XYZ file of C-alpha atoms in Angstrom:
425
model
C 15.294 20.700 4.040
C 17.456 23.217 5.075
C 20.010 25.230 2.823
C 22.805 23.896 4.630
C 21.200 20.513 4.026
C 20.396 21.530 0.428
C 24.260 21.801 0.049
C 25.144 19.100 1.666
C 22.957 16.802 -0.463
C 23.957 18.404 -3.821
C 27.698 17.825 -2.772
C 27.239 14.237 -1.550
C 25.415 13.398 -4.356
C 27.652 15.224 -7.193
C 31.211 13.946 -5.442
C 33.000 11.458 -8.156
C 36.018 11.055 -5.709
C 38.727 12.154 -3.676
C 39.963 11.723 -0.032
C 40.757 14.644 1.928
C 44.146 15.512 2.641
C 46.048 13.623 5.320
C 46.306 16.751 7.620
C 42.656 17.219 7.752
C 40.194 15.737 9.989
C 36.450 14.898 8.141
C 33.956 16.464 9.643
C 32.123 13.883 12.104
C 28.400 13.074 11.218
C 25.858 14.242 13.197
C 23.185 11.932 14.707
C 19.564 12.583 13.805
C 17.790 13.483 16.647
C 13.265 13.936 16.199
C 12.995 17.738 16.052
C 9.943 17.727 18.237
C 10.787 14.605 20.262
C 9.220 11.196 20.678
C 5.539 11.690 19.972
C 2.808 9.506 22.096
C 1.574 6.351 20.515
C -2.010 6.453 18.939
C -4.225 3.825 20.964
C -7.432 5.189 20.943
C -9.999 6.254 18.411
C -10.514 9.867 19.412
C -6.624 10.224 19.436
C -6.720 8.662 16.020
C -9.180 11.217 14.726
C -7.220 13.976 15.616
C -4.190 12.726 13.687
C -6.406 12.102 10.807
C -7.698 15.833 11.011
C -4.107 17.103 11.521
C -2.509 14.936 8.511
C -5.738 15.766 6.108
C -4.691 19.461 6.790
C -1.081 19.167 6.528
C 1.112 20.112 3.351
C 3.086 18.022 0.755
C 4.168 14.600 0.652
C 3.288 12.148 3.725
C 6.396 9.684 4.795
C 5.253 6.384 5.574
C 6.463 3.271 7.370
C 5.363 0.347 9.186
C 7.412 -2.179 11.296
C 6.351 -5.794 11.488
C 6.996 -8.678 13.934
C 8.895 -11.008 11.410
C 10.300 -14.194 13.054
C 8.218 -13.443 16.065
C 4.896 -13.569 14.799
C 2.537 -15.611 12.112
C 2.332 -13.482 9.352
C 3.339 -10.159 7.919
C 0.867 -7.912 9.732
C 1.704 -4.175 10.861
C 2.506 -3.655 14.576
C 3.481 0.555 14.628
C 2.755 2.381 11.695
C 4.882 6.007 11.532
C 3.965 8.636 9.375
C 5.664 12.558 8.914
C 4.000 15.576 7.182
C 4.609 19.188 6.432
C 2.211 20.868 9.291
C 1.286 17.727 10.605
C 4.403 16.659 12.689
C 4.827 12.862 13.248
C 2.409 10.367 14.069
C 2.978 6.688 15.626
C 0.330 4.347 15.233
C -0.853 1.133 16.793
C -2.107 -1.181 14.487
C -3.419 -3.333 16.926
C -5.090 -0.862 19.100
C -6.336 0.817 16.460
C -6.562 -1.946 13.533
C -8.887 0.100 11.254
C -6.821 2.827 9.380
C -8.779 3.353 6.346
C -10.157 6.778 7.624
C -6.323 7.828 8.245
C -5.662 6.121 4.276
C -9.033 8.469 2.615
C -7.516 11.206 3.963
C -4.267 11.484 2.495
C -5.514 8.931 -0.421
C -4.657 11.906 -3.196
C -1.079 12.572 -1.497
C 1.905 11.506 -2.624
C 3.348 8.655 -0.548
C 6.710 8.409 0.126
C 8.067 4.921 1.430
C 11.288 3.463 1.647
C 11.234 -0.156 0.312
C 7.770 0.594 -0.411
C 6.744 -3.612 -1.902
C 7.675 -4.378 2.011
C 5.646 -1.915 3.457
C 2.046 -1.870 0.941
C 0.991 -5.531 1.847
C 0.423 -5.188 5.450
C -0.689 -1.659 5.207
C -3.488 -3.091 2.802
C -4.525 -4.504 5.709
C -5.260 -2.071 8.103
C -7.073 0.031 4.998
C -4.219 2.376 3.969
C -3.733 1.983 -0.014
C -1.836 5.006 -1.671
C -3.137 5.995 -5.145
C 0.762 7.768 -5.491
C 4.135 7.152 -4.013
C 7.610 7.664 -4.187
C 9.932 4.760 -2.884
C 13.506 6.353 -1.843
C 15.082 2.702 -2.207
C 14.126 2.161 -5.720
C 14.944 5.884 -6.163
C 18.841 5.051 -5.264
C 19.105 2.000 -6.876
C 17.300 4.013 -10.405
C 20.076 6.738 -9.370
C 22.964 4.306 -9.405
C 23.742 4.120 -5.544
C 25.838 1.118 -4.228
C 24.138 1.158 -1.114
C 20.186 1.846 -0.621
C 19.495 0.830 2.341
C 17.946 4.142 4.781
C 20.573 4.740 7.027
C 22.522 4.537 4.111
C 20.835 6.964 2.329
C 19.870 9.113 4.646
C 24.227 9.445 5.520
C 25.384 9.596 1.892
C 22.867 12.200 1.148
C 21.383 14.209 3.353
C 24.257 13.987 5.916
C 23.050 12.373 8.936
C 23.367 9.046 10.931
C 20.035 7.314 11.906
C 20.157 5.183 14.802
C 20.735 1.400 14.386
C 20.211 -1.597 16.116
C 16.303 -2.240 16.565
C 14.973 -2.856 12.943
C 14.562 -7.081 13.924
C 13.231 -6.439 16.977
C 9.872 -8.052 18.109
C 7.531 -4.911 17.421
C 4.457 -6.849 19.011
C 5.966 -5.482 22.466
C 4.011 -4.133 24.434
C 4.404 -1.378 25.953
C 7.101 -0.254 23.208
C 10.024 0.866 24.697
C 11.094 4.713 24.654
C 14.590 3.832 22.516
C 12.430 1.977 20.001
C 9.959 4.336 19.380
C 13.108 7.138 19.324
C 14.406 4.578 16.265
C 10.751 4.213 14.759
C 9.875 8.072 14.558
C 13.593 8.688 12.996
C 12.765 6.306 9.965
C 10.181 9.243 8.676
C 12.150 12.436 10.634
C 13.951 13.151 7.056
C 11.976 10.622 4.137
C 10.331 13.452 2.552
C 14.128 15.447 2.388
C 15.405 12.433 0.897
C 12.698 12.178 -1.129
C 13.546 15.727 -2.537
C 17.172 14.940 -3.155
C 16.591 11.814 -5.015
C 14.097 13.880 -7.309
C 16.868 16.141 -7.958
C 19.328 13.715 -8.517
C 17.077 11.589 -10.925
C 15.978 14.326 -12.768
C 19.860 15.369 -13.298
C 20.392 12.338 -14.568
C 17.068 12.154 -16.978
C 15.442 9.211 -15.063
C 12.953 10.859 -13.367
C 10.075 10.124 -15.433
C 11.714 6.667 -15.117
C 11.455 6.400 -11.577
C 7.568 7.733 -11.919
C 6.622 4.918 -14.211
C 8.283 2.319 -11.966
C 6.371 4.423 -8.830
C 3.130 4.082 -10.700
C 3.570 0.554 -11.609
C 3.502 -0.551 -7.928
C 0.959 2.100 -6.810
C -1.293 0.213 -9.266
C -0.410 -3.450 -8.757
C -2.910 -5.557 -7.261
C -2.148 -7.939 -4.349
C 0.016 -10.988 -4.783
C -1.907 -14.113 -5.313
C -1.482 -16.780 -2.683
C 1.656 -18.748 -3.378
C 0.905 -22.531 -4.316
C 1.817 -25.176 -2.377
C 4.044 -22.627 -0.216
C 5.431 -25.924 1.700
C 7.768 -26.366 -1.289
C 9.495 -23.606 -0.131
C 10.842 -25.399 2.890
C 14.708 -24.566 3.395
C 16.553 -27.663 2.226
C 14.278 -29.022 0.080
C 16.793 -30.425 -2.431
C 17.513 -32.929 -0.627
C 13.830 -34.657 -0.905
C 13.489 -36.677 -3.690
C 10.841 -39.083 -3.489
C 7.262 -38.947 -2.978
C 6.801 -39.946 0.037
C 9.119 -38.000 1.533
C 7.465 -35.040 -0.292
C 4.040 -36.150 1.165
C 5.960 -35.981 4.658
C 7.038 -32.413 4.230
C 3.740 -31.253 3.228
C 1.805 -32.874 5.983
C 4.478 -31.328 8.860
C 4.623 -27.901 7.220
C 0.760 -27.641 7.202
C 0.447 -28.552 10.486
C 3.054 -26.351 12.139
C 1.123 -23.710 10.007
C -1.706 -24.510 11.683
C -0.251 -24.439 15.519
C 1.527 -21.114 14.561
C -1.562 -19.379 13.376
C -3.577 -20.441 16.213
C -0.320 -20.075 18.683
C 0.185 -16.789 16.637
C 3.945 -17.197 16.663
C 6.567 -17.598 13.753
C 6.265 -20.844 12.026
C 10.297 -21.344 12.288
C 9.997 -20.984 16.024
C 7.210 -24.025 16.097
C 9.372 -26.444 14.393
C 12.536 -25.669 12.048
C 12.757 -26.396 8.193
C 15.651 -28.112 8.693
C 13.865 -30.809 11.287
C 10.975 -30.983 9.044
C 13.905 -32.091 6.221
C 15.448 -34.711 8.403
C 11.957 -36.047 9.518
C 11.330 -36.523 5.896
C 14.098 -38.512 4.529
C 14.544 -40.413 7.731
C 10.554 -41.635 8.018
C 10.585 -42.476 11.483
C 8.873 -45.648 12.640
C 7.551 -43.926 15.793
C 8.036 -41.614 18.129
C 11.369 -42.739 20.018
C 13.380 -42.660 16.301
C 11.628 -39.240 15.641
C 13.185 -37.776 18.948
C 16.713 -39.211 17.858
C 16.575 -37.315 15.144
C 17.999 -33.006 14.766
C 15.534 -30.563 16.144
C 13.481 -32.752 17.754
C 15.519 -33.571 21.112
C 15.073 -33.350 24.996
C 13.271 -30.142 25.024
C 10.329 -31.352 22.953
C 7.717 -32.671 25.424
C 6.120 -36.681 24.372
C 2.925 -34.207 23.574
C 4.703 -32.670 20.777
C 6.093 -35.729 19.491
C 3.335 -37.385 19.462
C 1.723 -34.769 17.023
C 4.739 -34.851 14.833
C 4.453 -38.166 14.748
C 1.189 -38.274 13.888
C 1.947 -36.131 11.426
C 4.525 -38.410 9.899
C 2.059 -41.417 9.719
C -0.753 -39.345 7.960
C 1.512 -38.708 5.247
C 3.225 -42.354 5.199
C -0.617 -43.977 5.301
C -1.624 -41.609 2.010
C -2.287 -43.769 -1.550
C 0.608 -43.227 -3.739
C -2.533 -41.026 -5.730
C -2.187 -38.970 -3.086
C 1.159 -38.066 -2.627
C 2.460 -35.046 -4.285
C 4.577 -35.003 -7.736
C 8.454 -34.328 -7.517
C 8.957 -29.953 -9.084
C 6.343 -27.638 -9.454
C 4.599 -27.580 -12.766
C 6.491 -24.992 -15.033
C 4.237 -22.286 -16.826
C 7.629 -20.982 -18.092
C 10.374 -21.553 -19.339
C 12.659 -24.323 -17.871
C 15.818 -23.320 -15.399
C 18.512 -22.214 -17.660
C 20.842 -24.414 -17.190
C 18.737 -26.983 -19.259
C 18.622 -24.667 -22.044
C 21.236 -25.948 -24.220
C 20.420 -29.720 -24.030
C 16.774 -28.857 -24.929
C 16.934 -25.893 -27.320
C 20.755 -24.744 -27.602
C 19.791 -21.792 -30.319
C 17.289 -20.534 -27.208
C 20.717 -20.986 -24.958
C 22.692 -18.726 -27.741
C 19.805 -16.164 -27.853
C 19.842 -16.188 -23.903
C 23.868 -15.534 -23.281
C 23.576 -13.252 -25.881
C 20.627 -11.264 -24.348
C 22.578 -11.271 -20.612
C 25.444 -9.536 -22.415
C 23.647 -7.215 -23.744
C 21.127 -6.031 -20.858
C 24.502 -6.050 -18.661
C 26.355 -3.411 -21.165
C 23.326 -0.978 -21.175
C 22.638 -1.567 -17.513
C 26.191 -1.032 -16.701
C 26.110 2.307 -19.369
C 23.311 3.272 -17.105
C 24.990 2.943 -13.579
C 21.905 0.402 -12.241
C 21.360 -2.880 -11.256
C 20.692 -5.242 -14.316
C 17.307 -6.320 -12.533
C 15.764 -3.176 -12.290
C 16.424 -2.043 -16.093
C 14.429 -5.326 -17.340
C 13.439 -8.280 -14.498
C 15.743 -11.683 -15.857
C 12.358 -13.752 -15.955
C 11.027 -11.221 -18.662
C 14.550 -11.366 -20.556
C 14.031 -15.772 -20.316
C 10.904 -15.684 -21.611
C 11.539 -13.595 -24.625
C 14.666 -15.983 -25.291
C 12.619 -18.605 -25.042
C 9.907 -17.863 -27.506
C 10.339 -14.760 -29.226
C 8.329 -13.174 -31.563
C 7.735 -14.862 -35.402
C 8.937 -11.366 -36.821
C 12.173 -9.962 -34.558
C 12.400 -6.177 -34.601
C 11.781 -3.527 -32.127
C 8.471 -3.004 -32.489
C 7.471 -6.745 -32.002
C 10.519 -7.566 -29.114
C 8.983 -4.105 -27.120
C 5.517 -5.619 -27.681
C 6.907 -8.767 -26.143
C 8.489 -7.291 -23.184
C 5.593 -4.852 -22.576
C 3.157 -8.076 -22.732
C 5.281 -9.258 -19.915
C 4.812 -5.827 -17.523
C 7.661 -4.168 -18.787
C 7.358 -0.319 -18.731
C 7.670 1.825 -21.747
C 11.346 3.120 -20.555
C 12.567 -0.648 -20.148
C 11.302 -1.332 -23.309
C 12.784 1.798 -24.759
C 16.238 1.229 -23.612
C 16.342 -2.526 -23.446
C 14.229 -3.785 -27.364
C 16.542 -2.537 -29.739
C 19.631 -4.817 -28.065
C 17.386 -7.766 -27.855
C 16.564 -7.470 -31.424
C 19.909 -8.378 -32.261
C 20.538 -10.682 -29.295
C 17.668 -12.486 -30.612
C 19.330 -13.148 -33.457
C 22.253 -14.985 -31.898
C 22.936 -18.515 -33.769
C 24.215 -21.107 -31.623
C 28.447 -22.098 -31.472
């Protein structure tokens, strides 16, 4: 970062308040422009070697981003991955050219990450073999730091001073050939992460969270992948409307099989056959395949092929034993939604209103979101059974058996010990 930018950050991110004066204009924003231009894409192998040689010799942290094809494409997999460093310059990658990136990920495996959003990013870089052992993520960093808005462009403007280019984060990045104004936008998102990166550290460690910010950075570093979701149909938009089983069995058996026709098809599931016509097919339980055309999102365009399949579909799960069919809910292995809390256990309900009050105060007294001083599922399930003997010592041992770090548990056990004691009206 420059001095001027130095400044500029320091000022932007000490200023409590104040317009300027009427009479004087505000100094317009600059737009960020690469400072050594668009760099080629990486397509080949002996390409790819010489970024890996260049980044391996490079200095400080390395930015890192990756740009997927969501709503285009099955799955979450990486279609350009951009990375910046000191000596190094910037890099763009393809993924699918090149789909092997582990020697690129050994080589700057001891580096410091930095990543914006970095939970987005880590799943589909796993992929391609790039796992960081450190990181810094600049939108957890702002939100730690007590920014209203963390999103990079954001960021980047409030801070640093600059305006990144807008306008092609949704597009479909399995394009190929990439355009010229895309790649511009892609190489931008790393141009000033590591700057960022910088002021956030200062900014943080102003405000005594950085070691807060490093535990929360180490805890992601070091989780493992998500498990699979469980019966992921469930998740079908507008499922509150199905009630009985046999409509449930009729969800299942259409979402599974437009899963299966958009990962052979390799397209977005949603543009196979909407949630909301899966819904409608469902409660309606059409006799055949004339009464399933009549119905939403399944008219004129849909060939008598694809009917026929959704049909079929339909009669697999209408033909199924009621043994079969799946059970109304999802089996709870916590506690149940809150709202049923003071019918079942009202002195749980107390302890729980009690505990939001609290958690909000020192959240607010800390200028950050409630969620990331202590998750709500970890505040639930301390309501909901907490420990035989409430003091700190056993309410942190609680949270901490629940993934909370040692600063959440520092900040947020001693109000819970009292919250926990909360009798109900």
């Amino acid at each position: 970062m420059t001095d001027a930018q130095e400044t500029a950050a320091d000022s932007s991110l000490r200023t409590t308040g104040g317009a300027p004066p009427d009479d004087v204009e505000p100094a317009p924003i600059p737009l960020l422009e690469p400072r050594e231009g668009i760099p080629p894409v990486i397509a080949d192998e002996d390409a790819l070697a010489e970024v890996i040689a260049a980044f391996a010799a490079g200095t400080g942290p390395v930015a890192v981003d990756a740009e997927r094809a969501s709503g285009y494409r099955y799955g979450q997999r990486a279609y350009l991955v951009q990375l910046r460093r000191e000596g190094a310059g910037t890099a763009l990658i393809d993924p699918v050219a090149c789909p092997d990136l582990s020697g690129l990920g050994d080589a700057i495996s001891g580096v410091e990450w930095v990543l914006h959003a970095a939970t987005q990013d880590l799943p589909c870089l796993r992929e391609i073999g790039m796992v960081p052992t450190r990181l810094f993520d600049t939108e957890l960093a702002g939100r730690l730091a007590g920014f209203p808005r963390v999103g990079l462009g954001a960021m980047v403007e409030g801070v640093l001073g600059f305006v990144l280019e807008k306008g092609h984060s949704a597009v479909d990045w399995s394009t190929r050939p990439l355009p010229e104004p895309w790649l511009r936008y892609a190489a931008l998102d790393v141009e000033l992460l590591v700057d960022l990166r910088d002021a956030l550290e200062k900014e943080l460690d102003r405000q005594g969270k950085l070691d807060w910010a490093r535990q929360e950075f180490d805890a992601i570093a070091a989780a493992p992948p998500a498990e699979p979701r469980k019966d992921p149909w469930r998740r079908t938009s507008g499922m509150h409307k199905v009630r009985r089983r046999r409509q449930l069995g009729v969800v299942r058996e259409l979402w599974q099989t437009r899963d299966r026709i958009a990962q052979r098809r390799d397209v977005s599931p949603g543009k196979v056959l909407s949630d909301a016509a899966i819904v409608e097919a469902a409660l309606a339980l059409p006799l055949d395949v004339q009464a399933l055309a009549a119905l939403t999102g399944f008219g004129h365009r849909m060939g008598r092929r694809q009917l026929e399949q959704w049909q079929a579909a339909v009669d697999r799960a209408k033909a199924l034993p009621d043994s079969a069919l799946p059970q109304p809910g999802q089996p709870v292995t916590g506690p149940p939604p809150p709202r049923a809390w003071a019918d079942k256990d009202p002195e749980a309900a107390a302890r729980l209103s009690a505990a939001r009050a609290a958690v909000s105060a020192v959240a607010e007294g800390l200028n950050m979101p409630q969620e990331n001083l202590i998750t709500p599922d970890t505040v639930r399930r301390v309501c909901w059974e907490p420990p035989k003997s409430v003091d700190v010592a056993s309410v942190g041992a609680a949270l901490a058996g629940y993934g909370a770090r040692a600063w959440q548990v520092e900040q947020v056990a001693p109000v819970l010990v009292e919250a926990l004691t909360a009798k109900a009206p």
